[in-house]
PDB file of C-alpha atoms in Angstrom:
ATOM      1  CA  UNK A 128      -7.309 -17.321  14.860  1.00 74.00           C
ATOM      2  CA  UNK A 129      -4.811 -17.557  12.100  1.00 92.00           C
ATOM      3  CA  UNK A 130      -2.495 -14.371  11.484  1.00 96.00           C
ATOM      4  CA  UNK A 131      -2.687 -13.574   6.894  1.00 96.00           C
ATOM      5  CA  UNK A 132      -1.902 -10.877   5.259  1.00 95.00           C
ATOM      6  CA  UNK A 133      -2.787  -9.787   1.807  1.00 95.00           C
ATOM      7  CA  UNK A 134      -1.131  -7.683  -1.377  1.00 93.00           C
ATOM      8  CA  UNK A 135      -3.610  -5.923  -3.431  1.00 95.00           C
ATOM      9  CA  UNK A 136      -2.742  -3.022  -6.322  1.00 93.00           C
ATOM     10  CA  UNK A 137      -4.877  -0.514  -7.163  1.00 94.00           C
ATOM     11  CA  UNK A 138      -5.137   2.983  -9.436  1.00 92.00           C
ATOM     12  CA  UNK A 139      -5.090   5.772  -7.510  1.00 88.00           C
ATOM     13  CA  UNK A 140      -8.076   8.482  -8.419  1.00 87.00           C
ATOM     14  CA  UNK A 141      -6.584  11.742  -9.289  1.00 80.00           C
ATOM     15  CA  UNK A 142      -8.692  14.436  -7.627  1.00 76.00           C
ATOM     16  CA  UNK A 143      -8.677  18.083  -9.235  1.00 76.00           C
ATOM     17  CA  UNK A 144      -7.524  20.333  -6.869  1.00 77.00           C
ATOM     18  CA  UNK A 145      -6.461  17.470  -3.931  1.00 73.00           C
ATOM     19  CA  UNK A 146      -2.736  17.256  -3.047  1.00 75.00           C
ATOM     20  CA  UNK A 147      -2.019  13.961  -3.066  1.00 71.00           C
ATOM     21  CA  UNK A 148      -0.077  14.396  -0.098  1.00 75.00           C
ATOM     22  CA  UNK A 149      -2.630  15.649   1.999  1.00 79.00           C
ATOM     23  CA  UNK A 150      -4.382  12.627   1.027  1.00 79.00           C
ATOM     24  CA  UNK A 151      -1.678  10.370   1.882  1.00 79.00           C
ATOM     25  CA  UNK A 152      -1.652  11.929   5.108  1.00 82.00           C
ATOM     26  CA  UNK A 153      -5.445  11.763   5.926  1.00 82.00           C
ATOM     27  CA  UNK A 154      -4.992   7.547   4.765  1.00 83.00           C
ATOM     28  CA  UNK A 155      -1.740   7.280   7.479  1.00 84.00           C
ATOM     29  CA  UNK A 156      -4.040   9.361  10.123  1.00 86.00           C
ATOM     30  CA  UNK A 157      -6.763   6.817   9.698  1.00 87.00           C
ATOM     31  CA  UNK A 158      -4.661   4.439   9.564  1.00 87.00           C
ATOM     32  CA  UNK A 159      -2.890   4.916  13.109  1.00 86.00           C
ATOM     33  CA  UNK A 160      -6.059   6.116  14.799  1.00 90.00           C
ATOM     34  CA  UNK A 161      -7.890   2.767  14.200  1.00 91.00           C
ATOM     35  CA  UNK A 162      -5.219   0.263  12.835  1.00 91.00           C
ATOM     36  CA  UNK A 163      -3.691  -0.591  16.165  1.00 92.00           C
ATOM     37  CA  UNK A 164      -7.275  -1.498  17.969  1.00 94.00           C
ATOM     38  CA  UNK A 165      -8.169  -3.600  15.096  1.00 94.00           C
ATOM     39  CA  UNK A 166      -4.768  -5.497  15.598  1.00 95.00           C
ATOM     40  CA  UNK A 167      -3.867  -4.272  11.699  1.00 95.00           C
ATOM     41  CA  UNK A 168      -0.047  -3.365  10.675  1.00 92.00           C
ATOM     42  CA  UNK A 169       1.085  -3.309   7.389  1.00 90.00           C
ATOM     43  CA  UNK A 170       2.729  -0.754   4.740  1.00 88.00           C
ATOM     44  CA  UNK A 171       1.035   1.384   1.945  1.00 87.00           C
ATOM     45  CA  UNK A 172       3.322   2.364  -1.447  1.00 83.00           C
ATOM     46  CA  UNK A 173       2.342   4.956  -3.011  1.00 81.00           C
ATOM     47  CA  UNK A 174       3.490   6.047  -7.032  1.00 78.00           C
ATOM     48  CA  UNK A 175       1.873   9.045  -8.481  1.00 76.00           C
ATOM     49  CA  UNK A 176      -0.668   6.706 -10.175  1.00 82.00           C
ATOM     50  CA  UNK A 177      -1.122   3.289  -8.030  1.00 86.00           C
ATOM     51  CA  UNK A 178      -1.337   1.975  -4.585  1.00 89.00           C
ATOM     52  CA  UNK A 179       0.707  -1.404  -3.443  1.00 89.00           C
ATOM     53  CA  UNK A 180      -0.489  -2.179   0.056  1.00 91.00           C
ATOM     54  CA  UNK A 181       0.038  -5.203   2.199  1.00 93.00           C
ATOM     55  CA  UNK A 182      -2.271  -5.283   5.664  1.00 95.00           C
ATOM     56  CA  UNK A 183      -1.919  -8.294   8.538  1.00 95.00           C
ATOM     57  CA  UNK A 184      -3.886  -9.314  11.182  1.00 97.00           C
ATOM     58  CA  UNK A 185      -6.253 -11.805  12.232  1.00 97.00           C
ATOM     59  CA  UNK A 186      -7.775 -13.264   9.448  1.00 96.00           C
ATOM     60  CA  UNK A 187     -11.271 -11.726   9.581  1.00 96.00           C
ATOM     61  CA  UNK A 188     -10.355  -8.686  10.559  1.00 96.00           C
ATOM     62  CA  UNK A 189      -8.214  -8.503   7.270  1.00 97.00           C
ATOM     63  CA  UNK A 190     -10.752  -9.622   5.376  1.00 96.00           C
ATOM     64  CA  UNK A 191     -13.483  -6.853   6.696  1.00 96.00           C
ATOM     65  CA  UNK A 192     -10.410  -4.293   6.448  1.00 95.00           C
ATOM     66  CA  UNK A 193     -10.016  -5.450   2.669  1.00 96.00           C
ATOM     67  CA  UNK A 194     -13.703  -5.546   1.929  1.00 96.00           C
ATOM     68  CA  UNK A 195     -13.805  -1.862   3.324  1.00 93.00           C
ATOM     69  CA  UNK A 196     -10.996  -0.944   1.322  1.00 93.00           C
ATOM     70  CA  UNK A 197     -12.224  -1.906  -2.042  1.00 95.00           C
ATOM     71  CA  UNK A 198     -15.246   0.373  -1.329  1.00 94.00           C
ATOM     72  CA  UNK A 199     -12.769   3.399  -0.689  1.00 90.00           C
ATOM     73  CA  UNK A 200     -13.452   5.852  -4.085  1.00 88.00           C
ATOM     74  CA  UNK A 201      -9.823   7.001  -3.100  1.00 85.00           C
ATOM     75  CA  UNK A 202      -8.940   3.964  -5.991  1.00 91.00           C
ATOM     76  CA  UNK A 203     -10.357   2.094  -8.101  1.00 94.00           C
ATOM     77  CA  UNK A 204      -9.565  -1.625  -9.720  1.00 95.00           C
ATOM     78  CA  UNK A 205      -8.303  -2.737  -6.906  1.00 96.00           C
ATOM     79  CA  UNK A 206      -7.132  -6.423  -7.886  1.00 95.00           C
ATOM     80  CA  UNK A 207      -5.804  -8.742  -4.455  1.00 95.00           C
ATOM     81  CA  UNK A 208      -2.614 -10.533  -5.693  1.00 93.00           C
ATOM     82  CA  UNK A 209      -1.873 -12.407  -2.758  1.00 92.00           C
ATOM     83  CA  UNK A 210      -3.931 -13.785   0.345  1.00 94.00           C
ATOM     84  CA  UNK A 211      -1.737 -16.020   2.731  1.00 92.00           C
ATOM     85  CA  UNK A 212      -1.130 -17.622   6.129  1.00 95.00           C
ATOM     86  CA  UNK A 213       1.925 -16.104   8.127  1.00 94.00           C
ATOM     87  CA  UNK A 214       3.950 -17.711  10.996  1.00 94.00           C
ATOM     88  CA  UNK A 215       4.584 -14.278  12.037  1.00 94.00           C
ATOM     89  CA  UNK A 216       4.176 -10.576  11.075  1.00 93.00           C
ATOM     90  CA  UNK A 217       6.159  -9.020   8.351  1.00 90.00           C
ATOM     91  CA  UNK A 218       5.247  -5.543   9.658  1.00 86.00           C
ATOM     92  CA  UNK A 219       4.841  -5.530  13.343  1.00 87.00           C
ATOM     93  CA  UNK A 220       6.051  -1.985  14.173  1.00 82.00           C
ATOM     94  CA  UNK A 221       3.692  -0.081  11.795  1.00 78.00           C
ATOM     95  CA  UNK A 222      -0.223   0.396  12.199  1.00 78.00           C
ATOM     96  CA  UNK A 223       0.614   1.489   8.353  1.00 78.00           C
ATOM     97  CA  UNK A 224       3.764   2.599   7.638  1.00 77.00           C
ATOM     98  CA  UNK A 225       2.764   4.861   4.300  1.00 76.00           C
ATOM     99  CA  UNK A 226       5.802   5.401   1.654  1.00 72.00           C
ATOM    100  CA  UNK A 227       5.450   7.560  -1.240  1.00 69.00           C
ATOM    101  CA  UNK A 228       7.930   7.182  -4.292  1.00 67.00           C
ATOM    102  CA  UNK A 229       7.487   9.109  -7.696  1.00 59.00           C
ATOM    103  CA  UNK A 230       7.128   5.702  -9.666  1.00 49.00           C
ATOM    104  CA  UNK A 231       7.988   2.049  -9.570  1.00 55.00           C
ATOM    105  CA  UNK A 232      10.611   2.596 -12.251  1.00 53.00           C
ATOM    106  CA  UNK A 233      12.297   5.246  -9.733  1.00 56.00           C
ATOM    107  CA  UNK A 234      12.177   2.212  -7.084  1.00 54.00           C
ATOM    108  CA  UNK A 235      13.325  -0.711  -8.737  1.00 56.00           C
ATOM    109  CA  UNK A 236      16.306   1.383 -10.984  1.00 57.00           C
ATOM    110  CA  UNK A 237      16.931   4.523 -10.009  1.00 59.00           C
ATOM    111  CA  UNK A 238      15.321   6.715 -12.735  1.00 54.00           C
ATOM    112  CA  UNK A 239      12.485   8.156 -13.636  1.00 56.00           C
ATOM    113  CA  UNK A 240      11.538   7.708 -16.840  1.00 57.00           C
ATOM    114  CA  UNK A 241       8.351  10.140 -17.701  1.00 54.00           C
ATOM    115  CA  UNK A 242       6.973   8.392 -20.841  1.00 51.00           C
ATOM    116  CA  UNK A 243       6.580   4.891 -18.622  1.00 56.00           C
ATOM    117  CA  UNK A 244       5.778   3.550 -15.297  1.00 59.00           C
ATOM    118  CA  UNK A 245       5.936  -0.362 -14.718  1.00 64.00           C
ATOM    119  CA  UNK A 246       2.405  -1.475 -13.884  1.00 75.00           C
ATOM    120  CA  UNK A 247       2.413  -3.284 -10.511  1.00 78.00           C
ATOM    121  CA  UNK A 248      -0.166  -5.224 -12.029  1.00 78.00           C
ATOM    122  CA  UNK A 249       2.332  -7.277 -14.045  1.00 75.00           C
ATOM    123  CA  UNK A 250       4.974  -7.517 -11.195  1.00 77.00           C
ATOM    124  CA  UNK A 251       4.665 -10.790  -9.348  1.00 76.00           C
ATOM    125  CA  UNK A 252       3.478 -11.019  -5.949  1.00 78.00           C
ATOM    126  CA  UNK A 253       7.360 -11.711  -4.850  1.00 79.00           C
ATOM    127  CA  UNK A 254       8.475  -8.339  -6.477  1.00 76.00           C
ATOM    128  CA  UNK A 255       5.574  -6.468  -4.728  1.00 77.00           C
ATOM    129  CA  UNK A 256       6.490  -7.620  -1.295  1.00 77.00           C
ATOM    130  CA  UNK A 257       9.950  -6.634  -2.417  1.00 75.00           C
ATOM    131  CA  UNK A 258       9.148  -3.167  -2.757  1.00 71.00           C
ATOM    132  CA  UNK A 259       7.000  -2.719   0.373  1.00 73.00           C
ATOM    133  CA  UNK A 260       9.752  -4.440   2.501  1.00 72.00           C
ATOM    134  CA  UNK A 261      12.528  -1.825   0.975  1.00 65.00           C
ATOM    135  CA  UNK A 262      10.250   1.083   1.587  1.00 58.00           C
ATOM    136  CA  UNK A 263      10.030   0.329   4.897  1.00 56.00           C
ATOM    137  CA  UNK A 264      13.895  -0.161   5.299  1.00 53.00           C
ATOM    138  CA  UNK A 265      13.583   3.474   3.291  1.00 47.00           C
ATOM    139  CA  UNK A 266      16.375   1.368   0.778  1.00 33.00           C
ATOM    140  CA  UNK A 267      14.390   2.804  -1.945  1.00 34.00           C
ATOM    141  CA  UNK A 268      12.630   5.742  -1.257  1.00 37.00           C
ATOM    142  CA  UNK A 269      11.851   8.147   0.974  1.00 39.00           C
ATOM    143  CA  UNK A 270       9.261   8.087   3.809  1.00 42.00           C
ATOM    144  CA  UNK A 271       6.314  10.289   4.021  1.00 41.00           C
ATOM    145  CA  UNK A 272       6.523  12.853   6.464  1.00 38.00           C
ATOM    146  CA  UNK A 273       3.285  13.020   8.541  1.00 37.00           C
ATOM    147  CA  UNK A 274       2.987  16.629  10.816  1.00 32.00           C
TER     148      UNK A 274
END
């Protein structure tokens, strides 16, 4: 059984009348209900407009998990921009640690800028990991708070 994990980046699908919060939270309570049986941990980023999300586990169980995922009409062109072996887990204390920041600009600089976002899907695979790692360590931005 080899351990992977995976980066995909999606758009997330604004919902009229859905706080985006509240669906945030209902992703992080399905997360933790069925995550740590499945042997899943991982982190979710979350802008106003895109999902970065790296999951780990045993490598079919990630790949059902993924296959899953890109069925989820929570998002939509969901693109996979890494797949890889790992010695050990990047993640191990989170079933899905979920972290919300207004936009990637707001991450990576400090700013929000409301005529741009950076599209994660022209950051490299490095960068992404970057971000999810330094949401985690809250370096960046600010955990969301699930009652």
């Amino acid at each position: 059984m080899d351990l992977v994990g995976l980066t995909y980046v999606s758009i997330r699908r604004h919902t009229p009348n859905v706080d985006p919060l509240q669906e945030l939270r209902r992703i992080h309570r399905c997360s933790v209900d069925n995550n740590p049986a499945l042997g899943i941990t991982g982190v979710l980023l979350c802008t106003k407009n895109h999902y970065i999300q790296f999951i780990e586990g045993e490598e079919k169980v990630v790949r059902d998990l993924f296959h899953k995922i890109e069925r989820d009409k929570a998002h939509y062109n969901i693109k996979l921009r890494r797949s890889s072996i790992l010695e050990e887990r990047q993640f191990p204390d989170w079933s899905m640690n979920v972290v919300y920041i207004q936009s990637i600009n707001q991450a990576l600089y400090g700013y929000e800028d409301p005529t741009s976002d950076l599209n994660p899907y022209h950051l490299t695979s490095d960068v992404l990991f970057g971000l999810l790692s330094a949401g985690t360590k809250q370096t960046l931005c600010s955990q969301l708070r699930v009652a």
